[in-house]
mmCIF file of C-alpha atoms in Angstrom:
data_model
loop_
_atom_site.group_PDB
_atom_site.id
_atom_site.type_symbol
_atom_site.label_atom_id
_atom_site.label_comp_id
_atom_site.label_asym_id
_atom_site.label_seq_id
_atom_site.Cartn_x
_atom_site.Cartn_y
_atom_site.Cartn_z
ATOM 1 C CA UNK A 1472 0.000 0.093 -0.053
ATOM 2 C CA UNK A 1473 0.954 3.418 -0.605
ATOM 3 C CA UNK A 1474 2.831 5.368 1.916
ATOM 4 C CA UNK A 1475 1.187 8.525 1.792
ATOM 5 C CA UNK A 1476 -2.350 9.332 2.302
ATOM 6 C CA UNK A 1477 -2.734 11.592 -0.908
ATOM 7 C CA UNK A 1478 -1.518 8.374 -3.286
ATOM 8 C CA UNK A 1479 -4.215 6.278 -2.632
ATOM 9 C CA UNK A 1480 -7.005 5.782 -4.637
ATOM 10 C CA UNK A 1481 -10.120 7.505 -3.591
ATOM 11 C CA UNK A 1482 -13.561 6.434 -2.565
ATOM 12 C CA UNK A 1483 -15.220 5.892 -5.579
ATOM 13 C CA UNK A 1484 -12.998 3.838 -8.370
ATOM 14 C CA UNK A 1485 -15.653 4.015 -11.498
ATOM 15 C CA UNK A 1486 -18.232 6.145 -12.740
ATOM 16 C CA UNK A 1487 -19.847 6.740 -15.591
ATOM 17 C CA UNK A 1488 -19.219 10.208 -16.915
ATOM 18 C CA UNK A 1489 -22.472 10.419 -18.846
ATOM 19 C CA UNK A 1490 -24.995 9.286 -16.390
ATOM 20 C CA UNK A 1491 -26.395 12.204 -15.642
ATOM 21 C CA UNK A 1492 -25.814 14.648 -19.030
ATOM 22 C CA UNK A 1493 -22.948 16.778 -17.137
ATOM 23 C CA UNK A 1494 -19.622 15.079 -17.451
ATOM 24 C CA UNK A 1495 -18.834 16.137 -13.938
ATOM 25 C CA UNK A 1496 -21.804 15.687 -12.291
ATOM 26 C CA UNK A 1497 -21.620 13.973 -8.732
ATOM 27 C CA UNK A 1498 -18.007 15.197 -8.700
ATOM 28 C CA UNK A 1499 -17.129 16.840 -5.282
ATOM 29 C CA UNK A 1500 -14.494 19.767 -4.986
ATOM 30 C CA UNK A 1501 -13.378 21.054 -2.058
ATOM 31 C CA UNK A 1502 -12.030 24.138 -2.460
ATOM 32 C CA UNK A 1503 -9.407 25.494 0.134
ATOM 33 C CA UNK A 1504 -8.791 29.369 -0.243
ATOM 34 C CA UNK A 1505 -5.861 30.935 2.257
ATOM 35 C CA UNK A 1506 -5.024 34.373 2.729
ATOM 36 C CA UNK A 1507 -3.320 35.364 -0.071
ATOM 37 C CA UNK A 1508 -4.198 38.833 -2.416
ATOM 38 C CA UNK A 1509 -4.926 36.073 -5.280
ATOM 39 C CA UNK A 1510 -8.149 34.624 -3.246
ATOM 40 C CA UNK A 1511 -10.014 36.983 -5.115
ATOM 41 C CA UNK A 1512 -9.506 34.693 -8.091
ATOM 42 C CA UNK A 1513 -10.313 31.705 -6.300
ATOM 43 C CA UNK A 1514 -14.295 32.719 -7.177
ATOM 44 C CA UNK A 1515 -14.123 33.048 -10.722
ATOM 45 C CA UNK A 1516 -12.300 29.237 -10.338
ATOM 46 C CA UNK A 1517 -15.305 27.992 -8.149
ATOM 47 C CA UNK A 1518 -17.870 29.709 -10.204
ATOM 48 C CA UNK A 1519 -16.128 27.820 -13.500
ATOM 49 C CA UNK A 1520 -16.004 24.552 -11.884
ATOM 50 C CA UNK A 1521 -19.790 25.128 -11.016
ATOM 51 C CA UNK A 1522 -20.582 25.754 -14.546
ATOM 52 C CA UNK A 1523 -18.747 22.485 -15.478
ATOM 53 C CA UNK A 1524 -21.525 20.404 -13.057
ATOM 54 C CA UNK A 1525 -18.844 20.085 -10.072
ATOM 55 C CA UNK A 1526 -20.275 20.371 -6.403
ATOM 56 C CA UNK A 1527 -17.993 23.242 -4.622
ATOM 57 C CA UNK A 1528 -17.841 22.994 -1.030
ATOM 58 C CA UNK A 1529 -15.428 26.058 -0.498
ATOM 59 C CA UNK A 1530 -13.662 26.659 3.137
ATOM 60 C CA UNK A 1531 -11.863 29.723 3.997
ATOM 61 C CA UNK A 1532 -8.787 30.411 6.408
ATOM 62 C CA UNK A 1533 -9.648 32.987 8.721
ATOM 63 C CA UNK A 1534 -6.762 35.154 7.000
ATOM 64 C CA UNK A 1535 -9.113 34.417 3.213
ATOM 65 C CA UNK A 1536 -11.724 36.244 4.731
ATOM 66 C CA UNK A 1537 -10.077 39.463 5.364
ATOM 67 C CA UNK A 1538 -9.570 39.422 1.496
ATOM 68 C CA UNK A 1539 -12.888 38.005 0.223
ATOM 69 C CA UNK A 1540 -16.265 37.191 1.804
ATOM 70 C CA UNK A 1541 -17.348 33.666 2.770
ATOM 71 C CA UNK A 1542 -21.044 35.037 1.004
ATOM 72 C CA UNK A 1543 -18.915 35.354 -1.982
ATOM 73 C CA UNK A 1544 -18.120 31.673 -2.406
ATOM 74 C CA UNK A 1545 -22.126 30.656 -1.495
ATOM 75 C CA UNK A 1546 -23.631 32.728 -4.259
ATOM 76 C CA UNK A 1547 -21.266 31.433 -6.847
ATOM 77 C CA UNK A 1548 -21.192 27.210 -5.914
ATOM 78 C CA UNK A 1549 -24.929 27.440 -3.870
ATOM 79 C CA UNK A 1550 -23.248 25.275 -1.260
ATOM 80 C CA UNK A 1551 -22.579 26.388 2.545
ATOM 81 C CA UNK A 1552 -18.962 27.739 2.943
ATOM 82 C CA UNK A 1553 -16.839 26.595 5.739
ATOM 83 C CA UNK A 1554 -14.720 28.996 7.869
ATOM 84 C CA UNK A 1555 -14.651 27.583 11.445
ATOM 85 C CA UNK A 1556 -13.780 24.345 13.340
ATOM 86 C CA UNK A 1557 -16.889 24.692 15.609
ATOM 87 C CA UNK A 1558 -19.517 26.921 13.400
ATOM 88 C CA UNK A 1559 -22.640 24.588 14.513
ATOM 89 C CA UNK A 1560 -24.642 26.178 11.704
ATOM 90 C CA UNK A 1561 -22.581 24.773 9.316
ATOM 91 C CA UNK A 1562 -22.894 20.990 8.699
ATOM 92 C CA UNK A 1563 -19.107 20.091 7.192
ATOM 93 C CA UNK A 1564 -17.783 22.336 10.759
ATOM 94 C CA UNK A 1565 -17.844 19.821 13.713
ATOM 95 C CA UNK A 1566 -17.759 16.931 12.085
ATOM 96 C CA UNK A 1567 -14.329 18.276 9.498
ATOM 97 C CA UNK A 1568 -13.835 15.068 8.270
ATOM 98 C CA UNK A 1569 -17.096 14.574 6.628
ATOM 99 C CA UNK A 1570 -15.169 17.172 3.868
ATOM 100 C CA UNK A 1571 -12.224 14.779 3.769
ATOM 101 C CA UNK A 1572 -14.245 12.132 2.785
ATOM 102 C CA UNK A 1573 -16.584 14.112 0.637
ATOM 103 C CA UNK A 1574 -13.629 15.213 -2.126
ATOM 104 C CA UNK A 1575 -12.697 13.824 -5.010
ATOM 105 C CA UNK A 1576 -9.916 16.294 -5.063
ATOM 106 C CA UNK A 1577 -8.831 18.717 -2.785
ATOM 107 C CA UNK A 1578 -7.921 21.798 -4.528
ATOM 108 C CA UNK A 1579 -5.840 24.605 -2.502
ATOM 109 C CA UNK A 1580 -5.930 27.797 -4.211
ATOM 110 C CA UNK A 1581 -4.289 29.750 -3.487
ATOM 111 C CA UNK A 1582 -1.958 28.590 -1.245
ATOM 112 C CA UNK A 1583 0.549 30.648 0.857
ATOM 113 C CA UNK A 1584 3.738 29.833 2.343
ATOM 114 C CA UNK A 1585 2.757 29.888 5.431
ATOM 115 C CA UNK A 1586 -0.028 26.944 4.597
ATOM 116 C CA UNK A 1587 2.314 24.943 2.536
ATOM 117 C CA UNK A 1588 4.848 25.094 5.896
ATOM 118 C CA UNK A 1589 1.826 23.432 7.824
ATOM 119 C CA UNK A 1590 0.836 21.476 5.664
ATOM 120 C CA UNK A 1591 4.455 19.581 5.385
ATOM 121 C CA UNK A 1592 4.420 19.416 9.098
ATOM 122 C CA UNK A 1593 1.244 17.738 9.363
ATOM 123 C CA UNK A 1594 -0.154 20.184 10.957
ATOM 124 C CA UNK A 1595 -4.122 20.762 11.563
ATOM 125 C CA UNK A 1596 -5.315 23.973 13.720
ATOM 126 C CA UNK A 1597 -7.929 24.913 11.645
ATOM 127 C CA UNK A 1598 -10.463 23.335 9.013
ATOM 128 C CA UNK A 1599 -8.715 23.395 5.731
ATOM 129 C CA UNK A 1600 -5.458 21.656 7.577
ATOM 130 C CA UNK A 1601 -7.827 19.265 9.405
ATOM 131 C CA UNK A 1602 -9.107 18.302 5.939
ATOM 132 C CA UNK A 1603 -6.090 18.291 4.139
ATOM 133 C CA UNK A 1604 -4.562 15.009 6.917
ATOM 134 C CA UNK A 1605 -7.949 13.698 6.290
ATOM 135 C CA UNK A 1606 -8.238 13.306 3.117
ATOM 136 C CA UNK A 1607 -7.504 10.630 1.071
ATOM 137 C CA UNK A 1608 -8.384 12.323 -2.515
ATOM 138 C CA UNK A 1609 -5.836 13.704 -4.780
ATOM 139 C CA UNK A 1610 -4.416 17.288 -3.689
ATOM 140 C CA UNK A 1611 -3.798 19.934 -5.750
ATOM 141 C CA UNK A 1612 -2.126 22.936 -4.351
ATOM 142 C CA UNK A 1613 -1.379 26.103 -6.224
ATOM 143 C CA UNK A 1614 0.833 28.724 -4.463
ATOM 144 C CA UNK A 1615 0.804 32.375 -4.399
ATOM 145 C CA UNK A 1616 3.076 34.535 -2.806
ATOM 146 C CA UNK A 1617 5.677 37.305 -3.098
ATOM 147 C CA UNK A 1618 9.191 35.859 -5.316
ATOM 148 C CA UNK A 1619 10.861 35.938 -1.857
ATOM 149 C CA UNK A 1620 9.060 33.548 0.135
ATOM 150 C CA UNK A 1621 8.817 31.113 -2.455
ATOM 151 C CA UNK A 1622 12.086 31.130 -3.294
ATOM 152 C CA UNK A 1623 12.877 30.701 0.027
ATOM 153 C CA UNK A 1624 14.520 27.356 0.857
ATOM 154 C CA UNK A 1625 12.226 26.454 3.524
ATOM 155 C CA UNK A 1626 9.060 27.089 1.214
ATOM 156 C CA UNK A 1627 10.933 25.116 -1.273
ATOM 157 C CA UNK A 1628 11.927 22.296 1.281
ATOM 158 C CA UNK A 1629 8.453 22.373 2.022
ATOM 159 C CA UNK A 1630 6.924 21.949 -1.573
ATOM 160 C CA UNK A 1631 9.539 19.247 -2.113
ATOM 161 C CA UNK A 1632 7.916 17.033 1.356
ATOM 162 C CA UNK A 1633 4.541 17.637 -0.675
ATOM 163 C CA UNK A 1634 5.286 16.377 -3.823
ATOM 164 C CA UNK A 1635 6.665 13.258 -2.355
ATOM 165 C CA UNK A 1636 3.745 12.882 -0.186
ATOM 166 C CA UNK A 1637 1.577 13.063 -3.709
ATOM 167 C CA UNK A 1638 0.308 16.340 -3.809
ATOM 168 C CA UNK A 1639 0.347 17.839 -6.933
ATOM 169 C CA UNK A 1640 1.109 21.622 -7.687
ATOM 170 C CA UNK A 1641 0.115 24.253 -10.812
ATOM 171 C CA UNK A 1642 2.393 27.292 -10.234
ATOM 172 C CA UNK A 1643 3.232 29.875 -9.179
ATOM 173 C CA UNK A 1644 3.971 31.609 -12.297
ATOM 174 C CA UNK A 1645 6.460 34.532 -13.037
ATOM 175 C CA UNK A 1646 4.797 37.785 -13.691
ATOM 176 C CA UNK A 1647 3.477 40.998 -12.122
ATOM 177 C CA UNK A 1648 2.874 40.707 -8.272
ATOM 178 C CA UNK A 1649 0.664 42.215 -6.096
ATOM 179 C CA UNK A 1650 3.628 43.851 -4.785
ATOM 180 C CA UNK A 1651 4.263 45.764 -7.860
ATOM 181 C CA UNK A 1652 7.316 43.651 -8.550
ATOM 182 C CA UNK A 1653 7.766 40.718 -10.994
ATOM 183 C CA UNK A 1654 9.041 37.520 -10.699
ATOM 184 C CA UNK A 1655 7.790 33.924 -9.681
ATOM 185 C CA UNK A 1656 4.770 33.436 -7.197
ATOM 186 C CA UNK A 1657 2.218 35.104 -9.142
ATOM 187 C CA UNK A 1658 -1.223 32.664 -9.009
ATOM 188 C CA UNK A 1659 -1.338 30.253 -12.153
ATOM 189 C CA UNK A 1660 -3.727 30.922 -14.598
ATOM 190 C CA UNK A 1661 -7.565 29.557 -13.617
ATOM 191 C CA UNK A 1662 -8.118 27.955 -17.210
ATOM 192 C CA UNK A 1663 -5.182 25.857 -16.246
ATOM 193 C CA UNK A 1664 -5.884 25.166 -12.557
ATOM 194 C CA UNK A 1665 -9.459 24.397 -14.081
ATOM 195 C CA UNK A 1666 -8.142 22.059 -16.536
ATOM 196 C CA UNK A 1667 -5.809 20.102 -14.343
ATOM 197 C CA UNK A 1668 -8.515 20.113 -11.692
ATOM 198 C CA UNK A 1669 -11.056 18.547 -14.323
ATOM 199 C CA UNK A 1670 -8.541 15.738 -15.894
ATOM 200 C CA UNK A 1671 -8.442 14.515 -11.799
ATOM 201 C CA UNK A 1672 -11.705 14.339 -11.499
ATOM 202 C CA UNK A 1673 -11.937 12.510 -14.799
ATOM 203 C CA UNK A 1674 -9.380 10.004 -13.860
ATOM 204 C CA UNK A 1675 -11.410 7.378 -13.667
ATOM 205 C CA UNK A 1676 -13.758 8.367 -16.410
ATOM 206 C CA UNK A 1677 -14.911 5.839 -19.424
ATOM 207 C CA UNK A 1678 -11.404 6.919 -21.443
ATOM 208 C CA UNK A 1679 -9.442 5.899 -18.872
ATOM 209 C CA UNK A 1680 -6.303 4.043 -20.121
ATOM 210 C CA UNK A 1681 -6.854 5.095 -23.507
ATOM 211 C CA UNK A 1682 -4.345 7.323 -25.627
ATOM 212 C CA UNK A 1683 -6.098 9.510 -28.172
ATOM 213 C CA UNK A 1684 -4.282 11.979 -30.976
ATOM 214 C CA UNK A 1685 -6.401 14.972 -31.716
ATOM 215 C CA UNK A 1686 -5.840 17.588 -34.758
ATOM 216 C CA UNK A 1687 -6.958 20.981 -34.852
ATOM 217 C CA UNK A 1688 -6.830 24.280 -36.833
ATOM 218 C CA UNK A 1689 -5.854 24.714 -39.702
ATOM 219 C CA UNK A 1690 -2.763 24.425 -41.904
ATOM 220 C CA UNK A 1691 -0.625 27.043 -43.381
ATOM 221 C CA UNK A 1692 1.499 26.257 -47.255
ATOM 222 C CA UNK A 1693 3.897 29.099 -47.165
ATOM 223 C CA UNK A 1694 3.879 30.987 -50.519
ATOM 224 C CA UNK A 1695 7.096 33.223 -49.347
ATOM 225 C CA UNK A 1696 8.256 34.775 -46.400
ATOM 226 C CA UNK A 1697 5.288 37.192 -45.667
ATOM 227 C CA UNK A 1698 2.480 35.429 -47.059
ATOM 228 C CA UNK A 1699 0.929 31.685 -47.173
ATOM 229 C CA UNK A 1700 -2.174 29.336 -48.216
ATOM 230 C CA UNK A 1701 -4.787 28.734 -45.127
ATOM 231 C CA UNK A 1702 -8.329 28.350 -44.122
ATOM 232 C CA UNK A 1703 -10.811 29.762 -41.584
ATOM 233 C CA UNK A 1704 -10.675 26.884 -39.346
ATOM 234 C CA UNK A 1705 -10.301 28.301 -35.585
ATOM 235 C CA UNK A 1706 -9.346 24.799 -33.896
ATOM 236 C CA UNK A 1707 -11.896 25.771 -31.552
ATOM 237 C CA UNK A 1708 -13.634 21.914 -32.400
ATOM 238 C CA UNK A 1709 -10.025 19.740 -31.790
ATOM 239 C CA UNK A 1710 -9.389 22.228 -28.645
ATOM 240 C CA UNK A 1711 -13.157 20.875 -27.603
ATOM 241 C CA UNK A 1712 -12.360 17.054 -28.587
ATOM 242 C CA UNK A 1713 -9.082 17.319 -26.620
ATOM 243 C CA UNK A 1714 -10.446 18.830 -23.343
ATOM 244 C CA UNK A 1715 -13.624 16.339 -23.419
ATOM 245 C CA UNK A 1716 -11.345 13.528 -23.595
ATOM 246 C CA UNK A 1717 -9.182 14.791 -20.742
ATOM 247 C CA UNK A 1718 -12.073 15.227 -18.853
ATOM 248 C CA UNK A 1719 -12.831 11.057 -19.569
ATOM 249 C CA UNK A 1720 -9.862 10.033 -18.312
ATOM 250 C CA UNK A 1721 -7.750 9.755 -21.459
ATOM 251 C CA UNK A 1722 -4.052 10.852 -22.329
ATOM 252 C CA UNK A 1723 -4.139 13.173 -24.518
ATOM 253 C CA UNK A 1724 -2.108 13.939 -27.516
ATOM 254 C CA UNK A 1725 -3.542 17.337 -29.440
ATOM 255 C CA UNK A 1726 -1.494 18.238 -33.003
ATOM 256 C CA UNK A 1727 -2.506 21.834 -33.256
ATOM 257 C CA UNK A 1728 -1.684 23.930 -36.798
ATOM 258 C CA UNK A 1729 -1.872 27.922 -35.907
ATOM 259 C CA UNK A 1730 -4.378 28.727 -33.489
ATOM 260 C CA UNK A 1731 -5.224 31.790 -31.068
ATOM 261 C CA UNK A 1732 -6.775 29.149 -28.444
ATOM 262 C CA UNK A 1733 -4.903 28.306 -25.162
ATOM 263 C CA UNK A 1734 -2.917 25.415 -24.810
ATOM 264 C CA UNK A 1735 -5.219 23.056 -22.962
ATOM 265 C CA UNK A 1736 -4.152 21.892 -19.566
ATOM 266 C CA UNK A 1737 -3.162 18.281 -18.515
ATOM 267 C CA UNK A 1738 -2.753 17.869 -22.356
ATOM 268 C CA UNK A 1739 0.444 17.275 -24.677
ATOM 269 C CA UNK A 1740 0.158 19.750 -27.366
ATOM 270 C CA UNK A 1741 2.303 19.075 -29.967
ATOM 271 C CA UNK A 1742 2.625 22.755 -33.017
ATOM 272 C CA UNK A 1743 2.747 22.536 -36.435
ATOM 273 C CA UNK A 1744 2.562 24.127 -39.479
ATOM 274 C CA UNK A 1745 2.201 22.898 -42.238
ATOM 275 C CA UNK A 1746 0.550 19.379 -44.084
ATOM 276 C CA UNK A 1747 3.605 17.714 -43.779
ATOM 277 C CA UNK A 1748 4.286 18.694 -40.510
ATOM 278 C CA UNK A 1749 0.995 17.489 -39.396
ATOM 279 C CA UNK A 1750 1.430 14.079 -41.219
ATOM 280 C CA UNK A 1751 4.854 13.464 -39.363
ATOM 281 C CA UNK A 1752 3.469 14.595 -35.804
ATOM 282 C CA UNK A 1753 0.248 11.983 -36.306
ATOM 283 C CA UNK A 1754 2.384 9.517 -37.341
ATOM 284 C CA UNK A 1755 4.746 10.126 -34.672
ATOM 285 C CA UNK A 1756 1.857 10.016 -32.250
ATOM 286 C CA UNK A 1757 -0.116 6.656 -33.224
ATOM 287 C CA UNK A 1758 2.436 4.324 -32.085
ATOM 288 C CA UNK A 1759 0.662 3.533 -29.201
ATOM 289 C CA UNK A 1760 -2.949 5.249 -29.930
ATOM 290 C CA UNK A 1761 -6.672 3.325 -29.429
ATOM 291 C CA UNK A 1762 -7.672 6.706 -31.560
ATOM 292 C CA UNK A 1763 -7.409 9.031 -33.399
ATOM 293 C CA UNK A 1764 -9.656 11.955 -33.682
ATOM 294 C CA UNK A 1765 -8.853 14.021 -37.620
ATOM 295 C CA UNK A 1766 -10.793 17.354 -36.572
ATOM 296 C CA UNK A 1767 -7.736 19.409 -38.202
ATOM 297 C CA UNK A 1768 -8.530 21.400 -41.971
ATOM 298 C CA UNK A 1769 -5.893 20.092 -43.539
ATOM 299 C CA UNK A 1770 -4.573 21.123 -46.890
ATOM 300 C CA UNK A 1771 -5.328 19.457 -49.611
ATOM 301 C CA UNK A 1772 -2.913 21.424 -51.729
ATOM 302 C CA UNK A 1773 0.709 23.770 -51.129
ATOM 303 C CA UNK A 1774 2.627 26.196 -53.447
ATOM 304 C CA UNK A 1775 5.183 24.332 -55.833
ATOM 305 C CA UNK A 1776 8.155 25.820 -53.831
ATOM 306 C CA UNK A 1777 7.865 28.777 -51.840
ATOM 307 C CA UNK A 1778 9.906 31.951 -52.603
ATOM 308 C CA UNK A 1779 12.702 32.574 -50.584
ATOM 309 C CA UNK A 1780 11.781 36.579 -51.144
ATOM 310 C CA UNK A 1781 8.389 38.288 -50.825
ATOM 311 C CA UNK A 1782 6.742 37.855 -54.239
ATOM 312 C CA UNK A 1783 6.181 41.709 -55.377
ATOM 313 C CA UNK A 1784 3.100 43.484 -56.419
ATOM 314 C CA UNK A 1785 2.810 43.901 -60.282
ATOM 315 C CA UNK A 1786 0.188 44.363 -63.229
ATOM 316 C CA UNK A 1787 0.139 40.961 -64.241
ATOM 317 C CA UNK A 1788 -1.706 38.082 -63.290
ATOM 318 C CA UNK A 1789 0.077 36.189 -60.553
ATOM 319 C CA UNK A 1790 0.013 31.992 -61.450
ATOM 320 C CA UNK A 1791 0.964 29.599 -58.754
ATOM 321 C CA UNK A 1792 1.857 25.853 -59.573
ATOM 322 C CA UNK A 1793 0.085 24.028 -56.757
ATOM 323 C CA UNK A 1794 0.556 20.430 -55.986
ATOM 324 C CA UNK A 1795 -1.290 17.964 -53.726
ATOM 325 C CA UNK A 1796 -0.202 17.629 -50.099
ATOM 326 C CA UNK A 1797 0.196 13.993 -48.364
ATOM 327 C CA UNK A 1798 -2.905 12.728 -46.868
ATOM 328 C CA UNK A 1799 -2.735 12.112 -43.265
ATOM 329 C CA UNK A 1800 -5.541 10.234 -43.112
ATOM 330 C CA UNK A 1801 -4.310 8.081 -46.466
ATOM 331 C CA UNK A 1802 -0.466 7.699 -43.874
ATOM 332 C CA UNK A 1803 -2.569 6.114 -41.103
ATOM 333 C CA UNK A 1804 -4.849 3.937 -42.470
ATOM 334 C CA UNK A 1805 -4.799 1.032 -40.968
ATOM 335 C CA UNK A 1806 -3.912 2.338 -37.333
ATOM 336 C CA UNK A 1807 -4.854 3.165 -34.249
ATOM 337 C CA UNK A 1808 -8.196 1.056 -33.643
ATOM 338 C CA UNK A 1809 -10.665 3.786 -34.105
ATOM 339 C CA UNK A 1810 -9.941 6.678 -36.827
ATOM 340 C CA UNK A 1811 -12.928 9.364 -37.139
ATOM 341 C CA UNK A 1812 -12.515 12.266 -39.879
ATOM 342 C CA UNK A 1813 -14.502 15.328 -40.706
ATOM 343 C CA UNK A 1814 -16.117 16.480 -43.993
ATOM 344 C CA UNK A 1815 -16.678 19.839 -44.507
ATOM 345 C CA UNK A 1816 -18.685 20.223 -47.627
ATOM 346 C CA UNK A 1817 -20.860 22.889 -49.491
ATOM 347 C CA UNK A 1818 -22.552 20.362 -50.920
ATOM 348 C CA UNK A 1819 -24.028 16.893 -51.045
ATOM 349 C CA UNK A 1820 -23.061 16.376 -47.190
ATOM 350 C CA UNK A 1821 -24.036 12.564 -47.017
ATOM 351 C CA UNK A 1822 -23.101 11.595 -49.688
ATOM 352 C CA UNK A 1823 -20.022 13.265 -49.650
ATOM 353 C CA UNK A 1824 -19.685 12.079 -46.227
ATOM 354 C CA UNK A 1825 -19.533 8.223 -47.081
ATOM 355 C CA UNK A 1826 -17.453 8.848 -49.662
ATOM 356 C CA UNK A 1827 -15.014 9.425 -47.288
ATOM 357 C CA UNK A 1828 -15.698 7.242 -44.872
ATOM 358 C CA UNK A 1829 -15.426 4.103 -47.100
ATOM 359 C CA UNK A 1830 -12.118 5.822 -49.304
ATOM 360 C CA UNK A 1831 -10.353 6.607 -46.071
ATOM 361 C CA UNK A 1832 -11.549 3.017 -44.291
ATOM 362 C CA UNK A 1833 -13.006 5.642 -41.033
ATOM 363 C CA UNK A 1834 -15.031 4.341 -38.437
ATOM 364 C CA UNK A 1835 -16.786 7.712 -38.397
ATOM 365 C CA UNK A 1836 -16.990 11.172 -40.092
ATOM 366 C CA UNK A 1837 -18.395 13.938 -38.291
ATOM 367 C CA UNK A 1838 -19.957 15.813 -41.350
ATOM 368 C CA UNK A 1839 -20.263 19.614 -41.295
ATOM 369 C CA UNK A 1840 -22.094 21.904 -44.128
ATOM 370 C CA UNK A 1841 -19.875 24.744 -45.163
ATOM 371 C CA UNK A 1842 -21.808 27.932 -47.204
ATOM 372 C CA UNK A 1843 -21.571 31.786 -47.086
ATOM 373 C CA UNK A 1844 -18.015 34.153 -46.576
ATOM 374 C CA UNK A 1845 -17.721 32.439 -43.109
ATOM 375 C CA UNK A 1846 -19.759 29.133 -42.626
ATOM 376 C CA UNK A 1847 -19.179 27.587 -39.561
ATOM 377 C CA UNK A 1848 -16.106 28.837 -38.457
ATOM 378 C CA UNK A 1849 -14.310 30.466 -35.616
ATOM 379 C CA UNK A 1850 -17.652 29.934 -33.601
ATOM 380 C CA UNK A 1851 -18.357 28.268 -30.371
ATOM 381 C CA UNK A 1852 -21.717 26.524 -31.719
ATOM 382 C CA UNK A 1853 -21.302 23.804 -34.171
ATOM 383 C CA UNK A 1854 -24.621 21.468 -35.931
ATOM 384 C CA UNK A 1855 -23.130 18.280 -37.717
ATOM 385 C CA UNK A 1856 -23.924 15.170 -38.871
ATOM 386 C CA UNK A 1857 -22.567 11.831 -37.608
ATOM 387 C CA UNK A 1858 -22.082 9.269 -40.545
ATOM 388 C CA UNK A 1859 -20.918 5.862 -39.852
ATOM 389 C CA UNK A 1860 -21.738 2.663 -42.097
ATOM 390 C CA UNK A 1861 -24.972 1.754 -40.925
ATOM 391 C CA UNK A 1862 -26.666 5.651 -40.549
ATOM 392 C CA UNK A 1863 -26.534 9.509 -40.674
ATOM 393 C CA UNK A 1864 -27.420 11.098 -37.639
ATOM 394 C CA UNK A 1865 -27.838 14.998 -37.277
ATOM 395 C CA UNK A 1866 -26.692 16.370 -34.067
ATOM 396 C CA UNK A 1867 -28.831 19.947 -32.738
ATOM 397 C CA UNK A 1868 -27.220 23.165 -32.873
ATOM 398 C CA UNK A 1869 -25.069 23.068 -29.747
ATOM 399 C CA UNK A 1870 -21.711 23.742 -28.255
ATOM 400 C CA UNK A 1871 -18.810 22.259 -29.497
ATOM 401 C CA UNK A 1872 -18.114 20.811 -26.216
ATOM 402 C CA UNK A 1873 -21.493 19.108 -26.058
ATOM 403 C CA UNK A 1874 -20.810 18.159 -29.232
ATOM 404 C CA UNK A 1875 -17.209 16.125 -28.522
ATOM 405 C CA UNK A 1876 -18.507 14.777 -25.777
ATOM 406 C CA UNK A 1877 -21.220 13.268 -28.590
ATOM 407 C CA UNK A 1878 -18.606 11.843 -30.568
ATOM 408 C CA UNK A 1879 -16.349 10.558 -27.602
ATOM 409 C CA UNK A 1880 -19.497 8.727 -26.733
ATOM 410 C CA UNK A 1881 -18.928 7.157 -30.161
ATOM 411 C CA UNK A 1882 -15.331 6.631 -30.157
ATOM 412 C CA UNK A 1883 -15.987 4.783 -26.594
ATOM 413 C CA UNK A 1884 -18.748 2.578 -27.928
ATOM 414 C CA UNK A 1885 -16.581 1.806 -31.091
ATOM 415 C CA UNK A 1886 -13.401 0.985 -28.750
ATOM 416 C CA UNK A 1887 -15.124 -1.335 -26.506
ATOM 417 C CA UNK A 1888 -16.534 -3.477 -29.468
ATOM 418 C CA UNK A 1889 -13.062 -3.512 -31.130
#
């Protein structure tokens, strides 16, 4: 048996993340907020976790209440907020072990230097430290403090001790501090904390133990040092699929063409630019993959040769010889076990998707109708048709994350039958 409590398997060893229609329904995060000026960012984190369907039970230290009111967290989470060990009005205060048992993840954000020292020493002099000592759930810590405090040998020793016990850390990062200076110690981005927490909550999902490769974005084929041939893909669908697979327990590799989107936390992102670079990256990532989901818009043609100098404007028509790019799906034919392609079509949507399904030996094609100057690109919603060898199933217009989960439902079923 592992030596430290935070390395133990928590109470719920398995669950179906689709049982209640919300992937994180019935998951509980105990959020510990300590006396750092970054405490106000914990409110945003609590809100986003709640929106994701997670039950959030907040514990505020006395110092934290000097910076942000408990009522803020109660309003955002809809749940009681614990502060005092012996607050008889809170169902979790006297029996503090109930919070430790309720947690699927104990998230301490922000964590001060004082809190790190108390955790490392196993102190239990307030509700948060008691809960940390009693829980067997994973502990995720987001430090926030002045650079000198973070870099002090005592703090670094405490962090090393906590890591050895199984605690995970996000941040701190370098940047502007509340003191006005710059350096390490800044609270990590809420997006990163959200992603890391959801990944921990999904560690026993229906893709646990699976490796999923996802492509996203639109490739760019250079014309000269300034210009390129590209397309309108934003990468939002591929990124949504990568995050959804992560939240269901998969180890995810996201191979992304240029995109303005933030790298998803707890996902391995590989950046590429051209179709040939994407082909090589996908081929390398498939060595131990269970599923490939090709959401990227890969160029079909590229300039025969990129100019070394900028092409100057003239009055004469510009003729650009084009050559066919490598077909990523063709290169990966036969691997991995499940292969999903996307088809953006301006006409004959279902017929063209069926043709692609057969010609590329795919298990599923996600067909997307395009039209007009912008089509469906760079939006947060999608309206697609799932085409397999038996039927074409239209999905309603919905958030891309919802579409991503429906696609992954199919992937899970295909992996189960493979």
